[in-house]
Amino acid sequence: MPVTPSFACRAVLLLALLSFGGLAQADALVQGQVTDAVTERPLPSANVRLVELDRTATTTPGGEFSMFGVPPGQYTLQVRYIGYRPEERTITVPESGAITETVALAAVGEQIVVTGYRASQASSLMDKRMSDIIKESVTADDAGKLPDQNAAEALRRVTGVTSTVDQGEGRYVTVRGVDPSYTNVTLNGNVIGSPEDTRRVSLDTIPSEVMSKIEVVKSVTPDMDGNAVGGSINIETPSAFNDPDGSFFSTTADVGYYDMNGKYPTRVALAWGQVFGPEEQWGVVLSGSYSDRNYASENLQGGDPWEEEGAFFIPDSLVLRDYRIERVRKGIVANLEYRPNARLKLYLNNLYNEFEDTEVQGESVWDYRNGDLLNQTATSGLFTEGEGERLMSERVETQIIQTSTLGGEYLLDNWILDASFTYGKARQETPTDREWSFELAEAIPMTYDTSDLFFDVNAGPEFHDPSMYEFNEYNRGGQLIDGENTAIEINLQRQMDWGGHSGYLKFGAKRMTRDKDSDQDLTVFDGFADDLTLTGFTLPGKEDFYSSVRPYYDFGFRIDYDAIESFFTDNSAGFEASAADTVAESFGSDFDVSEDVSAAYLMGVVDIGRATFTGGVRVERTEAEYSAFNILFEDGDALPPTRVTGGDDYTNWLPGLQMRLQVKDDLIVRAAWTNTIGRPSFDVAVPFRIFEVEEDDPGVFEGEIEAGNADLQALESMNLDLAVEWYLESAGLVSAGVFYKDIEHPIFTRFIELEDETFEGRFFNELVIETTDNAESGEILGLELNYQQQFRALPEPFNGFGVALNYTWSDSEATVFDREEKVPFFLQSDGIGNAAFFYERSGFEARLAFTYYSRYLDALAADPSQDVYIDARGQLDFKTSYAFTDHVSAFFDWENITDEPLRFFSGDNEVLLAENEFYGWNMSAGVQLQF
């Protein structure tokens, strides 16, 4: 009979019962904690080993370790940690019960106290070293604050990881160049939802202050979710049991300055943790953060695409956008734990994040390519009938991520049982989405100049005369994307003796449901009863627009948003709505999604000599149902929308095998063969369709279609990894790794152009279809290099220096639809690099960091020569701090020092500018208190 996921789940439960039935009697428990000898801070991921038994354990974030089922006898307990002297001691294990050992390690170089960035780097390296799989991590510093503004910015320092930029801030995290939709994101190992209409989790919504560690798993194991073509990102929150004193309190406050608008962003964060109860069995952590960033950006676009006009290529238009932005972040963590003994742990973890983004945008548009072209040269020309437009918009958007997990872990003899239930909500609410548009009443001559990268268009004085602009359109409405997810999971792990080799067997099952719906209501007004111009509704525009790269652009006036909104309120009855456009905007983005995933897995880990093998298989059954709307326009008139349903169900078997080989104490070789999937994103999988039909001649039509695709297949990726890691004294690392991904069914946007063909019973002389489809296949090959070193062996005062360098080279290609030549994957940079130089001594710390990514493909066009690429970008940041006492410190940050822009090009070149956006630099200074 066929093997189904439900059958596999029942098999896992049966295996658990049989295994419990054969449970052996327990021996003793060896437990304890590893700490820093000077600061008494716990050392996570330390290697603890019973030499005679070759049994190892890795310490928790609180520095704790435990080994169950240890036979009675005398053993050598060995403890190792990067940057610290190893410790050995003899222990005597009784017949039964528990023995507790506290081990305090001394740092290499007694004169140096390991704190701040040094401690964070050492902890991250130790976490990587002791892992049985290929992973990276970023840990918090002494005050519980990561070195960047949000999770996305912290992760872009990691080898093979970068983040997309939105208004100057890191947002979506890309692992090894794979679309963020195909990277799994969890909180304390449990799933969290995306507030958007995609699977991407925008990590700029999560402030750094509520996190204790972020880890990036590049070679997932069978006990992890399979939707991880790029990898899996796990965000950990603090625990009171991880503090050596059992209590802590910290607060951070800072104020900044933005160069572009002269505003002063503010931020404050608080964190409190306490262990309490008669036996200190309870632990609670409450932390929160609030930041208010009010800043600006300057945007130029219009070169998407460049098209041939006359004898030369010229941009489509010139668009200047002046953004004024306010972003407010609120983050709360509330964790409660109960640990009555070493065997039982119960917890309730809660996270709430709210991210409010308010963007007010003024826009000037030179639509110059109309009329006759005169006096053309290689870089200039004049069009006789240029058109102009002025726009003003306001968008207020709030994203909320809320998740709660109730779970526990129980250790019984050689068994570990853990179970959890997670409930989460993810919402994106846009209560205000408004845009005004006014157009020039008459066409006027316009000249263009492409002699500079930043092309220019000039017009006569009419372009800057408010009385010349007539009302064109007003969009007014909002949207709500609401999501809910639940997950229930159970895992069982048993210590095993595999023919004289130690290891464990682990198996479990998981059921995850996700419901998401989108509802947009937007009214489009395209007429007014009387004449309406911009006279009396303007304010002076920005005078020094783009002055950082040229004298300036003449942006002209801005629409007075408050004044024109008040006018609408007082005269709303005079505005006329467009039925067709309102239907398109109000139904085109509406959808409902229901997705259920059932999973089961079986995996084993065995130590054979110096090698550790991890292998097993995971099976996932996905069942998805979608609904959206089909919207048809007949000669500009909208017919009543009809609801369309679709869906898919499929089963994926995901085997994997990984090896960690300890060649020497300081040399590790890793290899991995894994299989993962990438489920289609919601916004492209729902079966929406907007079909515009115009009858040119009787019985002859032309049309355009924009549509989703409910028949999309999930990506299937076979992944190979090989890495060598050489760990240096004083918290150093030299490593190199090669990875390869063979991806079936990659998803790309597809353009289909039909000419003189019959489609759905009509003859079209031209029909353009834009949809999303599975391409044939694709490959990604990459090389990761990493070097980190703390130079503690140097003489004073140079022993405070350190460096962290990494670079990832990758090459990707995909066979896409009807194209003869292969294309790279979306978001796939050939090169990603980071360089950080730091100094830390006697309470002083300074770090200069540079992060870089090379050009990558952003979007495919119907014409391959017009594909859109995002240009290479390198950002330089500086941070310094000084600890006045053990409890008080001050810091200073300087971000985007060189005012690096976000830049798009039309075509595979760096000549035809499509878009450019400047953000300016910003500084902040603040204080930290810690007790």
CSV table of N, CA, C and O in Angstrom, one decimal, residues 702-736:
chain,number,residue,atom,x,y,z
A,702,GLU,N,-7.8,43.4,-28.9
A,702,GLU,CA,-6.4,43.4,-28.2
A,702,GLU,C,-6.7,43.4,-26.7
A,702,GLU,O,-7.7,43.9,-26.3
A,703,GLY,N,-5.7,42.8,-26.0
A,703,GLY,CA,-5.9,42.7,-24.6
A,703,GLY,C,-4.7,42.5,-23.7
A,703,GLY,O,-3.6,42.3,-24.3
A,704,GLU,N,-4.8,42.7,-22.4
A,704,GLU,CA,-3.8,42.4,-21.4
A,704,GLU,C,-4.3,41.6,-20.3
A,704,GLU,O,-5.5,41.8,-19.9
A,705,ILE,N,-3.5,40.7,-19.8
A,705,ILE,CA,-3.9,39.8,-18.7
A,705,ILE,C,-2.8,39.9,-17.6
A,705,ILE,O,-1.6,39.7,-18.0
A,706,GLU,N,-3.2,40.1,-16.4
A,706,GLU,CA,-2.3,39.9,-15.2
A,706,GLU,C,-3.0,38.8,-14.4
A,706,GLU,O,-4.1,39.0,-14.0
A,707,ALA,N,-2.3,37.8,-14.1
A,707,ALA,CA,-2.9,36.6,-13.4
A,707,ALA,C,-2.0,35.9,-12.4
A,707,ALA,O,-0.7,35.9,-12.6
A,708,GLY,N,-2.6,35.3,-11.4
A,708,GLY,CA,-1.9,34.4,-10.5
A,708,GLY,C,-1.9,33.0,-11.1
A,708,GLY,O,-2.5,32.8,-12.2
A,709,ASN,N,-1.3,32.0,-10.4
A,709,ASN,CA,-1.2,30.7,-11.0
A,709,ASN,C,-1.4,29.7,-9.8
A,709,ASN,O,-0.4,29.4,-9.1
A,710,ALA,N,-2.6,29.1,-9.6
A,710,ALA,CA,-2.8,28.2,-8.6
A,710,ALA,C,-2.2,26.8,-8.9
A,710,ALA,O,-2.2,25.9,-8.0
A,711,ASP,N,-1.7,26.6,-10.1
A,711,ASP,CA,-1.1,25.3,-10.4
A,711,ASP,C,0.4,25.3,-10.3
A,711,ASP,O,1.1,24.4,-10.7
A,712,LEU,N,1.0,26.4,-9.6
A,712,LEU,CA,2.4,26.4,-9.4
A,712,LEU,C,2.9,25.2,-8.5
A,712,LEU,O,2.2,24.8,-7.6
A,713,GLN,N,4.0,24.6,-8.9
A,713,GLN,CA,4.6,23.6,-8.1
A,713,GLN,C,5.6,24.1,-7.1
A,713,GLN,O,6.2,25.2,-7.4
A,714,ALA,N,5.7,23.4,-6.0
A,714,ALA,CA,6.7,23.8,-5.1
A,714,ALA,C,8.1,23.6,-5.6
A,714,ALA,O,8.4,22.6,-6.4
A,715,LEU,N,9.1,24.5,-5.3
A,715,LEU,CA,10.5,24.2,-5.6
A,715,LEU,C,11.0,23.0,-4.9
A,715,LEU,O,10.6,22.7,-3.7
A,716,GLU,N,11.8,22.2,-5.5
A,716,GLU,CA,12.4,21.1,-4.9
A,716,GLU,C,13.9,21.2,-5.1
A,716,GLU,O,14.4,21.3,-6.2
A,717,SER,N,14.7,21.3,-4.0
A,717,SER,CA,16.1,21.5,-4.0
A,717,SER,C,16.9,20.4,-3.4
A,717,SER,O,16.6,20.0,-2.2
A,718,MET,N,17.9,19.9,-4.1
A,718,MET,CA,18.8,19.0,-3.6
A,718,MET,C,20.1,19.8,-3.3
A,718,MET,O,20.7,20.4,-4.2
A,719,ASN,N,20.6,19.7,-2.1
A,719,ASN,CA,21.7,20.6,-1.6
A,719,ASN,C,22.9,19.8,-1.2
A,719,ASN,O,22.8,18.8,-0.4
A,720,LEU,N,24.1,20.2,-1.6
A,720,LEU,CA,25.3,19.6,-1.2
A,720,LEU,C,26.2,20.7,-0.6
A,720,LEU,O,26.3,21.8,-1.1
A,721,ASP,N,26.9,20.3,0.5
A,721,ASP,CA,27.8,21.2,1.2
A,721,ASP,C,29.0,20.5,1.6
A,721,ASP,O,29.0,19.3,2.0
A,722,LEU,N,30.1,21.2,1.5
A,722,LEU,CA,31.4,20.7,2.0
A,722,LEU,C,32.2,21.9,2.6
A,722,LEU,O,32.3,22.9,1.9
A,723,ALA,N,32.6,21.8,3.9
A,723,ALA,CA,33.3,22.9,4.5
A,723,ALA,C,34.4,22.4,5.4
A,723,ALA,O,34.4,21.3,5.9
A,724,VAL,N,35.5,23.2,5.5
A,724,VAL,CA,36.6,23.0,6.3
A,724,VAL,C,36.8,24.2,7.2
A,724,VAL,O,36.8,25.3,6.8
A,725,GLU,N,36.9,23.9,8.6
A,725,GLU,CA,37.0,25.0,9.6
A,725,GLU,C,38.3,24.8,10.4
A,725,GLU,O,38.4,23.7,11.1
A,726,TRP,N,39.1,25.8,10.5
A,726,TRP,CA,40.3,25.7,11.3
A,726,TRP,C,40.1,26.8,12.4
A,726,TRP,O,40.1,28.0,12.1
A,727,TYR,N,40.0,26.4,13.7
A,727,TYR,CA,39.8,27.3,14.8
A,727,TYR,C,41.1,27.7,15.4
A,727,TYR,O,41.9,26.8,15.8
A,728,LEU,N,41.3,29.0,15.5
A,728,LEU,CA,42.6,29.5,16.0
A,728,LEU,C,42.5,29.8,17.5
A,728,LEU,O,41.4,30.0,18.0
A,729,GLU,N,43.7,30.0,18.1
A,729,GLU,CA,43.7,30.4,19.5
A,729,GLU,C,43.1,31.9,19.6
A,729,GLU,O,43.1,32.6,18.6
A,730,SER,N,42.6,32.2,20.7
A,730,SER,CA,42.1,33.6,21.0
A,730,SER,C,40.9,33.9,20.1
A,730,SER,O,40.8,34.9,19.4
A,731,ALA,N,40.0,32.9,20.0
A,731,ALA,CA,38.7,33.1,19.3
A,731,ALA,C,38.9,33.5,17.8
A,731,ALA,O,38.5,34.6,17.4
A,732,GLY,N,39.5,32.6,17.1
A,732,GLY,CA,39.7,32.9,15.7
A,732,GLY,C,39.3,31.7,14.8
A,732,GLY,O,39.0,30.6,15.3
A,733,LEU,N,39.1,32.0,13.5
A,733,LEU,CA,38.6,31.0,12.6
A,733,LEU,C,39.0,31.3,11.2
A,733,LEU,O,39.0,32.4,10.8
A,734,VAL,N,39.5,30.2,10.5
A,734,VAL,CA,39.7,30.3,9.1
A,734,VAL,C,38.9,29.2,8.5
A,734,VAL,O,39.1,28.0,8.9
A,735,SER,N,38.0,29.5,7.6
A,735,SER,CA,37.1,28.4,7.0
A,735,SER,C,36.8,28.7,5.6
A,735,SER,O,36.9,29.8,5.1
A,736,ALA,N,36.5,27.6,4.9
A,736,ALA,CA,36.1,27.6,3.5
A,736,ALA,C,35.1,26.6,3.2
A,736,ALA,O,35.2,25.5,3.8
